[in-house]
Amino acid sequence: MSQYQTFTAEQAVAYAKEHSGLVDPSELVRAEEIGDGNLNLVFKIYDTQNVSRIIVKQALPYVRCVGESWPLTLDRARLEAQTLIEHYQHCPEHTVKVIHYDPEQYVIVMEDLSDHQIWRSGLIAGLHYPQAAQQLGEYLATVLFYSSDFYLHPHRKKELVAQFMNPQMCEITEDLFFNDPYMEHERNNYPAAIEKAVHALRDNSDLKVAVAELKQRFFSSPQALLHGDIHSGSIFVKSGSLKVIDAEFGFFGPMGFDLGCAIGNLLLNYCGAEGLFDKPTAQQAKAQRLGDIETLWSTFTERFSVLVKHHGSDQALCVDGYVSLFLRNIWRDTLGFAGTELIRRSMGLSHVADLDTISDEAQRHASLCRAIHLGRELILHTDVITDGDSLSAFVRRAF
Ligand SMILES: Nc1ncnc2c1ncn2[C@@H]1O[C@H](COP(=O)(O)OP(=O)(O)O)[C@@H](O)[C@H]1O
Ligand SMILES: CSC[C@H]1O[C@H](OP(=O)(O)O)[C@H](O)[C@@H]1O
């Protein structure tokens, strides 16, 4: 098999037998396609005991959630594999292991994380994984530091920036985060009941200027090799463990984009809590999300600063005092990007289950409006929110 073809379940099993790296691959007998993301095929490969042992993920030549009318580069599979491999090299404890990548079939064979749960599903079920925020902060500090100018030789950095050029996937982000919500577009998707909130957003010229600045930063700040789409649906958790998957949007961009996506998704869960849970559980979930965000940011800054101190190599960047200035700028970007994630997940093409699965219609609409409102306030008030604690106070004042 050399020419690209979309796998059937049988072909996925045959492929896994050849490339799983298992001691006895003959025990692999059955595959199930379980992809629930927006883009690709994902097969779980089961053994004779009906235990899922390995994952085979294949890129489709189009956007899965839209169909063949939206063609999309197969090269995203290479970018996903190479980003995960690069991140695994520096942070194996929190990155899924890639076992094999096939540049002809655009297939990744990877470690099966079925003993974990997708973080978003856990959050919607009201579960709290107390270690997850700290581990996510460690992952982000580590992978972003080791791909930054603080650590890499400038020649190597530029080589990597070229290797991880990802124009088609970046274009999706550029459109969905920074364009669509702020204009009429057929990709947008929201109920008529929230039209007023949507219009208020589009009439806000200060907001549009701030969003333009964020888009410019996304276009032109190759600070580090980002995951590029790190929401709670790209993160597996179980007690004591966190593993990141799904890095096909990986490219060299502004660090605050990854931090903002992660924090934005915790805030989306915060905005949905009153629709998802009874009153006392909602209060507890909201406090936990704010605690998660504080922990994520403080872990990130502490770990990043320690890495600069002990492993930083650029003389000028490692001068006393610069890292705190750098992190202040990253925090400002983080808040802005978190705001754009809140907005695009409430009214754009791609929504989140934290809001969309709220069964009571009025509660669902109120949650969507909360997310839009909070997104706008974050984008417009980055200067007054100085750290995780002050973000919590700001969010509590909003709702
Ligand atoms: N390594 C893995 N182990 C177990 N399940 C996985 C693994 N990778 C993906 N999945 C499952 O497949 C789903 C879709 O995978 P994802 O990488 O998010 O696809 P997409 O690129 O289409 O967004 C995940 O939500 C998860 O349920
Ligand atoms: C047209 S892709 C929309 C959306 O899907 C991606 O998410 P995922 O692959 O994790 O489901 C990404 O967030 C894109 O913005």
PDB file of N, CA, C and O in Angstrom, residues 17-68:
ATOM      1  N   LYS A  17      -1.013  -4.113  13.029  1.00  0.00           N
ATOM      2  CA  LYS A  17      -0.222  -5.339  13.224  1.00  0.00           C
ATOM      3  C   LYS A  17       1.216  -5.134  12.765  1.00  0.00           C
ATOM      4  O   LYS A  17       2.148  -5.653  13.356  1.00  0.00           O
ATOM      5  N   GLU A  18       1.379  -4.372  11.689  1.00  0.00           N
ATOM      6  CA  GLU A  18       2.736  -4.151  11.152  1.00  0.00           C
ATOM      7  C   GLU A  18       3.519  -3.114  11.951  1.00  0.00           C
ATOM      8  O   GLU A  18       4.739  -3.157  12.005  1.00  0.00           O
ATOM      9  N   HIS A  19       2.809  -2.138  12.540  1.00  0.00           N
ATOM     10  CA  HIS A  19       3.528  -0.968  13.058  1.00  0.00           C
ATOM     11  C   HIS A  19       3.301  -0.674  14.543  1.00  0.00           C
ATOM     12  O   HIS A  19       3.688   0.385  15.016  1.00  0.00           O
ATOM     13  N   SER A  20       2.679  -1.604  15.268  1.00  0.00           N
ATOM     14  CA  SER A  20       2.347  -1.304  16.672  1.00  0.00           C
ATOM     15  C   SER A  20       3.553  -1.365  17.589  1.00  0.00           C
ATOM     16  O   SER A  20       3.540  -0.780  18.678  1.00  0.00           O
ATOM     17  N   GLY A  21       4.567  -2.128  17.189  1.00  0.00           N
ATOM     18  CA  GLY A  21       5.714  -2.328  18.085  1.00  0.00           C
ATOM     19  C   GLY A  21       5.392  -3.279  19.237  1.00  0.00           C
ATOM     20  O   GLY A  21       6.218  -3.480  20.124  1.00  0.00           O
ATOM     21  N   LEU A  22       4.193  -3.878  19.235  1.00  0.00           N
ATOM     22  CA  LEU A  22       3.846  -4.816  20.310  1.00  0.00           C
ATOM     23  C   LEU A  22       4.629  -6.113  20.134  1.00  0.00           C
ATOM     24  O   LEU A  22       4.964  -6.506  19.003  1.00  0.00           O
ATOM     25  N   VAL A  23       4.882  -6.808  21.243  1.00  0.00           N
ATOM     26  CA  VAL A  23       5.644  -8.064  21.173  1.00  0.00           C
ATOM     27  C   VAL A  23       4.886  -9.099  20.328  1.00  0.00           C
ATOM     28  O   VAL A  23       5.455  -9.778  19.484  1.00  0.00           O
ATOM     29  N   ASP A  24       3.569  -9.190  20.555  1.00  0.00           N
ATOM     30  CA  ASP A  24       2.778 -10.164  19.790  1.00  0.00           C
ATOM     31  C   ASP A  24       1.640  -9.460  19.047  1.00  0.00           C
ATOM     32  O   ASP A  24       0.486  -9.477  19.491  1.00  0.00           O
ATOM     33  N   PRO A  25       1.944  -8.851  17.888  1.00  0.00           N
ATOM     34  CA  PRO A  25       0.903  -8.089  17.182  1.00  0.00           C
ATOM     35  C   PRO A  25      -0.231  -8.963  16.650  1.00  0.00           C
ATOM     36  O   PRO A  25      -1.303  -8.457  16.331  1.00  0.00           O
ATOM     37  N   SER A  26      -0.022 -10.288  16.581  1.00  0.00           N
ATOM     38  CA  SER A  26      -1.080 -11.146  16.036  1.00  0.00           C
ATOM     39  C   SER A  26      -2.313 -11.118  16.935  1.00  0.00           C
ATOM     40  O   SER A  26      -3.405 -11.501  16.526  1.00  0.00           O
ATOM     41  N   GLU A  27      -2.154 -10.651  18.192  1.00  0.00           N
ATOM     42  CA  GLU A  27      -3.324 -10.602  19.076  1.00  0.00           C
ATOM     43  C   GLU A  27      -4.255  -9.418  18.746  1.00  0.00           C
ATOM     44  O   GLU A  27      -5.336  -9.311  19.300  1.00  0.00           O
ATOM     45  N   LEU A  28      -3.824  -8.520  17.841  1.00  0.00           N
ATOM     46  CA  LEU A  28      -4.707  -7.409  17.442  1.00  0.00           C
ATOM     47  C   LEU A  28      -5.723  -7.927  16.426  1.00  0.00           C
ATOM     48  O   LEU A  28      -5.338  -8.472  15.388  1.00  0.00           O
ATOM     49  N   VAL A  29      -7.011  -7.795  16.727  1.00  0.00           N
ATOM     50  CA  VAL A  29      -8.014  -8.449  15.880  1.00  0.00           C
ATOM     51  C   VAL A  29      -9.124  -7.545  15.363  1.00  0.00           C
ATOM     52  O   VAL A  29      -9.796  -7.892  14.389  1.00  0.00           O
ATOM     53  N   ARG A  30      -9.359  -6.405  16.016  1.00  0.00           N
ATOM     54  CA  ARG A  30     -10.562  -5.651  15.676  1.00  0.00           C
ATOM     55  C   ARG A  30     -10.303  -4.157  15.831  1.00  0.00           C
ATOM     56  O   ARG A  30      -9.514  -3.764  16.697  1.00  0.00           O
ATOM     57  N   ALA A  31     -10.965  -3.361  14.965  1.00  0.00           N
ATOM     58  CA  ALA A  31     -10.817  -1.906  15.103  1.00  0.00           C
ATOM     59  C   ALA A  31     -12.188  -1.247  15.186  1.00  0.00           C
ATOM     60  O   ALA A  31     -13.162  -1.731  14.604  1.00  0.00           O
ATOM     61  N   GLU A  32     -12.206  -0.140  15.919  1.00  0.00           N
ATOM     62  CA  GLU A  32     -13.431   0.665  15.978  1.00  0.00           C
ATOM     63  C   GLU A  32     -13.038   2.108  15.693  1.00  0.00           C
ATOM     64  O   GLU A  32     -12.070   2.602  16.273  1.00  0.00           O
ATOM     65  N   GLU A  33     -13.760   2.766  14.800  1.00  0.00           N
ATOM     66  CA  GLU A  33     -13.467   4.178  14.499  1.00  0.00           C
ATOM     67  C   GLU A  33     -14.202   5.013  15.541  1.00  0.00           C
ATOM     68  O   GLU A  33     -15.428   4.966  15.629  1.00  0.00           O
ATOM     69  N   ILE A  34     -13.434   5.742  16.352  1.00  0.00           N
ATOM     70  CA  ILE A  34     -14.058   6.440  17.490  1.00  0.00           C
ATOM     71  C   ILE A  34     -13.857   7.950  17.407  1.00  0.00           C
ATOM     72  O   ILE A  34     -14.089   8.658  18.389  1.00  0.00           O
ATOM     73  N   GLY A  35     -13.401   8.442  16.255  1.00  0.00           N
ATOM     74  CA  GLY A  35     -13.096   9.881  16.140  1.00  0.00           C
ATOM     75  C   GLY A  35     -14.303  10.735  16.505  1.00  0.00           C
ATOM     76  O   GLY A  35     -15.379  10.551  15.942  1.00  0.00           O
ATOM     77  N   ASP A  36     -14.125  11.657  17.428  1.00  0.00           N
ATOM     78  CA  ASP A  36     -15.198  12.589  17.779  1.00  0.00           C
ATOM     79  C   ASP A  36     -14.712  14.033  17.641  1.00  0.00           C
ATOM     80  O   ASP A  36     -15.361  14.967  18.064  1.00  0.00           O
ATOM     81  N   GLY A  37     -13.505  14.183  17.047  1.00  0.00           N
ATOM     82  CA  GLY A  37     -12.971  15.527  16.834  1.00  0.00           C
ATOM     83  C   GLY A  37     -13.526  16.084  15.532  1.00  0.00           C
ATOM     84  O   GLY A  37     -14.349  15.444  14.860  1.00  0.00           O
ATOM     85  N   ASN A  38     -13.057  17.243  15.156  1.00  0.00           N
ATOM     86  CA  ASN A  38     -13.591  17.906  13.962  1.00  0.00           C
ATOM     87  C   ASN A  38     -12.916  17.462  12.677  1.00  0.00           C
ATOM     88  O   ASN A  38     -13.388  17.787  11.591  1.00  0.00           O
ATOM     89  N   LEU A  39     -11.789  16.713  12.773  1.00  0.00           N
ATOM     90  CA  LEU A  39     -10.953  16.634  11.578  1.00  0.00           C
ATOM     91  C   LEU A  39     -10.599  15.247  11.037  1.00  0.00           C
ATOM     92  O   LEU A  39     -10.558  15.058   9.829  1.00  0.00           O
ATOM     93  N   ASN A  40     -10.314  14.274  11.879  1.00  0.00           N
ATOM     94  CA  ASN A  40      -9.621  13.067  11.410  1.00  0.00           C
ATOM     95  C   ASN A  40     -10.347  11.770  11.755  1.00  0.00           C
ATOM     96  O   ASN A  40     -11.314  11.766  12.513  1.00  0.00           O
ATOM     97  N   LEU A  41      -9.799  10.669  11.187  1.00  0.00           N
ATOM     98  CA  LEU A  41     -10.247   9.337  11.584  1.00  0.00           C
ATOM     99  C   LEU A  41      -9.382   8.868  12.748  1.00  0.00           C
ATOM    100  O   LEU A  41      -8.152   9.044  12.720  1.00  0.00           O
ATOM    101  N   VAL A  42     -10.009   8.287  13.750  1.00  0.00           N
ATOM    102  CA  VAL A  42      -9.237   7.710  14.864  1.00  0.00           C
ATOM    103  C   VAL A  42      -9.771   6.295  15.112  1.00  0.00           C
ATOM    104  O   VAL A  42     -10.965   6.111  15.386  1.00  0.00           O
ATOM    105  N   PHE A  43      -8.874   5.294  14.986  1.00  0.00           N
ATOM    106  CA  PHE A  43      -9.264   3.902  15.232  1.00  0.00           C
ATOM    107  C   PHE A  43      -8.653   3.418  16.540  1.00  0.00           C
ATOM    108  O   PHE A  43      -7.441   3.605  16.770  1.00  0.00           O
ATOM    109  N   LYS A  44      -9.478   2.749  17.346  1.00  0.00           N
ATOM    110  CA  LYS A  44      -8.947   1.994  18.482  1.00  0.00           C
ATOM    111  C   LYS A  44      -8.763   0.570  18.004  1.00  0.00           C
ATOM    112  O   LYS A  44      -9.682  -0.005  17.389  1.00  0.00           O
ATOM    113  N   ILE A  45      -7.612  -0.025  18.290  1.00  0.00           N
ATOM    114  CA  ILE A  45      -7.354  -1.400  17.847  1.00  0.00           C
ATOM    115  C   ILE A  45      -7.390  -2.316  19.071  1.00  0.00           C
ATOM    116  O   ILE A  45      -6.628  -2.102  20.029  1.00  0.00           O
ATOM    117  N   TYR A  46      -8.294  -3.292  19.009  1.00  0.00           N
ATOM    118  CA  TYR A  46      -8.541  -4.175  20.172  1.00  0.00           C
ATOM    119  C   TYR A  46      -7.838  -5.508  20.011  1.00  0.00           C
ATOM    120  O   TYR A  46      -7.661  -6.005  18.883  1.00  0.00           O
ATOM    121  N   ASP A  47      -7.506  -6.135  21.159  1.00  0.00           N
ATOM    122  CA  ASP A  47      -6.913  -7.479  21.120  1.00  0.00           C
ATOM    123  C   ASP A  47      -7.981  -8.553  21.326  1.00  0.00           C
ATOM    124  O   ASP A  47      -9.173  -8.251  21.428  1.00  0.00           O
ATOM    125  N   THR A  48      -7.541  -9.797  21.397  1.00  0.00           N
ATOM    126  CA  THR A  48      -8.476 -10.926  21.495  1.00  0.00           C
ATOM    127  C   THR A  48      -9.287 -10.865  22.794  1.00  0.00           C
ATOM    128  O   THR A  48     -10.368 -11.446  22.881  1.00  0.00           O
ATOM    129  N   GLN A  49      -8.755 -10.169  23.807  1.00  0.00           N
ATOM    130  CA  GLN A  49      -9.499 -10.032  25.082  1.00  0.00           C
ATOM    131  C   GLN A  49     -10.426  -8.809  25.056  1.00  0.00           C
ATOM    132  O   GLN A  49     -10.955  -8.407  26.084  1.00  0.00           O
ATOM    133  N   ASN A  50     -10.571  -8.208  23.897  1.00  0.00           N
ATOM    134  CA  ASN A  50     -11.394  -7.000  23.728  1.00  0.00           C
ATOM    135  C   ASN A  50     -10.846  -5.794  24.493  1.00  0.00           C
ATOM    136  O   ASN A  50     -11.595  -4.916  24.933  1.00  0.00           O
ATOM    137  N   VAL A  51      -9.522  -5.783  24.661  1.00  0.00           N
ATOM    138  CA  VAL A  51      -8.875  -4.639  25.314  1.00  0.00           C
ATOM    139  C   VAL A  51      -8.261  -3.766  24.222  1.00  0.00           C
ATOM    140  O   VAL A  51      -7.590  -4.270  23.316  1.00  0.00           O
ATOM    141  N   SER A  52      -8.522  -2.461  24.319  1.00  0.00           N
ATOM    142  CA  SER A  52      -7.974  -1.532  23.330  1.00  0.00           C
ATOM    143  C   SER A  52      -6.479  -1.339  23.609  1.00  0.00           C
ATOM    144  O   SER A  52      -6.087  -0.993  24.732  1.00  0.00           O
ATOM    145  N   ARG A  53      -5.635  -1.544  22.572  1.00  0.00           N
ATOM    146  CA  ARG A  53      -4.188  -1.608  22.808  1.00  0.00           C
ATOM    147  C   ARG A  53      -3.384  -0.496  22.128  1.00  0.00           C
ATOM    148  O   ARG A  53      -2.285  -0.162  22.549  1.00  0.00           O
ATOM    149  N   ILE A  54      -3.926   0.018  21.025  1.00  0.00           N
ATOM    150  CA  ILE A  54      -3.124   0.965  20.238  1.00  0.00           C
ATOM    151  C   ILE A  54      -4.078   1.863  19.438  1.00  0.00           C
ATOM    152  O   ILE A  54      -5.195   1.455  19.149  1.00  0.00           O
ATOM    153  N   ILE A  55      -3.599   3.059  19.099  1.00  0.00           N
ATOM    154  CA  ILE A  55      -4.440   3.999  18.338  1.00  0.00           C
ATOM    155  C   ILE A  55      -3.831   4.216  16.956  1.00  0.00           C
ATOM    156  O   ILE A  55      -2.621   4.427  16.824  1.00  0.00           O
ATOM    157  N   VAL A  56      -4.683   4.171  15.925  1.00  0.00           N
ATOM    158  CA  VAL A  56      -4.268   4.504  14.563  1.00  0.00           C
ATOM    159  C   VAL A  56      -5.089   5.732  14.150  1.00  0.00           C
ATOM    160  O   VAL A  56      -6.321   5.681  14.093  1.00  0.00           O
ATOM    161  N   LYS A  57      -4.381   6.848  13.896  1.00  0.00           N
ATOM    162  CA  LYS A  57      -5.076   8.086  13.528  1.00  0.00           C
ATOM    163  C   LYS A  57      -4.684   8.448  12.107  1.00  0.00           C
ATOM    164  O   LYS A  57      -3.490   8.460  11.776  1.00  0.00           O
ATOM    165  N   GLN A  58      -5.647   8.730  11.260  1.00  0.00           N
ATOM    166  CA  GLN A  58      -5.357   9.050   9.855  1.00  0.00           C
ATOM    167  C   GLN A  58      -6.022  10.371   9.463  1.00  0.00           C
ATOM    168  O   GLN A  58      -7.212  10.590   9.753  1.00  0.00           O
ATOM    169  N   ALA A  59      -5.240  11.231   8.800  1.00  0.00           N
ATOM    170  CA  ALA A  59      -5.805  12.495   8.299  1.00  0.00           C
ATOM    171  C   ALA A  59      -6.696  12.208   7.094  1.00  0.00           C
ATOM    172  O   ALA A  59      -6.381  11.355   6.264  1.00  0.00           O
ATOM    173  N   LEU A  60      -7.804  12.903   7.010  1.00  0.00           N
ATOM    174  CA  LEU A  60      -8.678  12.860   5.825  1.00  0.00           C
ATOM    175  C   LEU A  60      -8.317  14.059   4.942  1.00  0.00           C
ATOM    176  O   LEU A  60      -7.835  15.075   5.455  1.00  0.00           O
ATOM    177  N   PRO A  61      -8.589  13.967   3.625  1.00  0.00           N
ATOM    178  CA  PRO A  61      -8.218  15.109   2.767  1.00  0.00           C
ATOM    179  C   PRO A  61      -9.190  16.286   2.873  1.00  0.00           C
ATOM    180  O   PRO A  61      -9.200  17.167   2.035  1.00  0.00           O
ATOM    181  N   TYR A  62     -10.033  16.270   3.879  1.00  0.00           N
ATOM    182  CA  TYR A  62     -11.006  17.355   4.071  1.00  0.00           C
ATOM    183  C   TYR A  62     -11.314  17.481   5.563  1.00  0.00           C
ATOM    184  O   TYR A  62     -10.867  16.657   6.384  1.00  0.00           O
ATOM    185  N   VAL A  63     -12.088  18.519   5.905  1.00  0.00           N
ATOM    186  CA  VAL A  63     -12.488  18.744   7.304  1.00  0.00           C
ATOM    187  C   VAL A  63     -13.660  17.811   7.624  1.00  0.00           C
ATOM    188  O   VAL A  63     -14.737  17.933   7.039  1.00  0.00           O
ATOM    189  N   ARG A  64     -13.441  16.892   8.539  1.00  0.00           N
ATOM    190  CA  ARG A  64     -14.435  15.854   8.808  1.00  0.00           C
ATOM    191  C   ARG A  64     -15.805  16.420   9.188  1.00  0.00           C
ATOM    192  O   ARG A  64     -16.836  15.963   8.708  1.00  0.00           O
ATOM    193  N   CYS A  65     -15.821  17.454  10.057  1.00  0.00           N
ATOM    194  CA  CYS A  65     -17.114  17.936  10.574  1.00  0.00           C
ATOM    195  C   CYS A  65     -17.896  18.743   9.529  1.00  0.00           C
ATOM    196  O   CYS A  65     -19.072  19.020   9.726  1.00  0.00           O
ATOM    197  N   VAL A  66     -17.245  19.087   8.413  1.00  0.00           N
ATOM    198  CA  VAL A  66     -17.935  19.859   7.371  1.00  0.00           C
ATOM    199  C   VAL A  66     -18.168  18.977   6.143  1.00  0.00           C
ATOM    200  O   VAL A  66     -19.252  18.969   5.554  1.00  0.00           O
ATOM    201  N   GLY A  67     -17.154  18.218   5.756  1.00  0.00           N
ATOM    202  CA  GLY A  67     -17.294  17.328   4.600  1.00  0.00           C
ATOM    203  C   GLY A  67     -16.343  17.714   3.472  1.00  0.00           C
ATOM    204  O   GLY A  67     -15.504  18.619   3.627  1.00  0.00           O
ATOM    205  N   GLU A  68     -16.499  17.031   2.327  1.00  0.00           N
ATOM    206  CA  GLU A  68     -15.528  17.177   1.233  1.00  0.00           C
ATOM    207  C   GLU A  68     -15.534  18.570   0.613  1.00  0.00           C
ATOM    208  O   GLU A  68     -14.617  18.938  -0.122  1.00  0.00           O
TER     209      GLU A  68
END
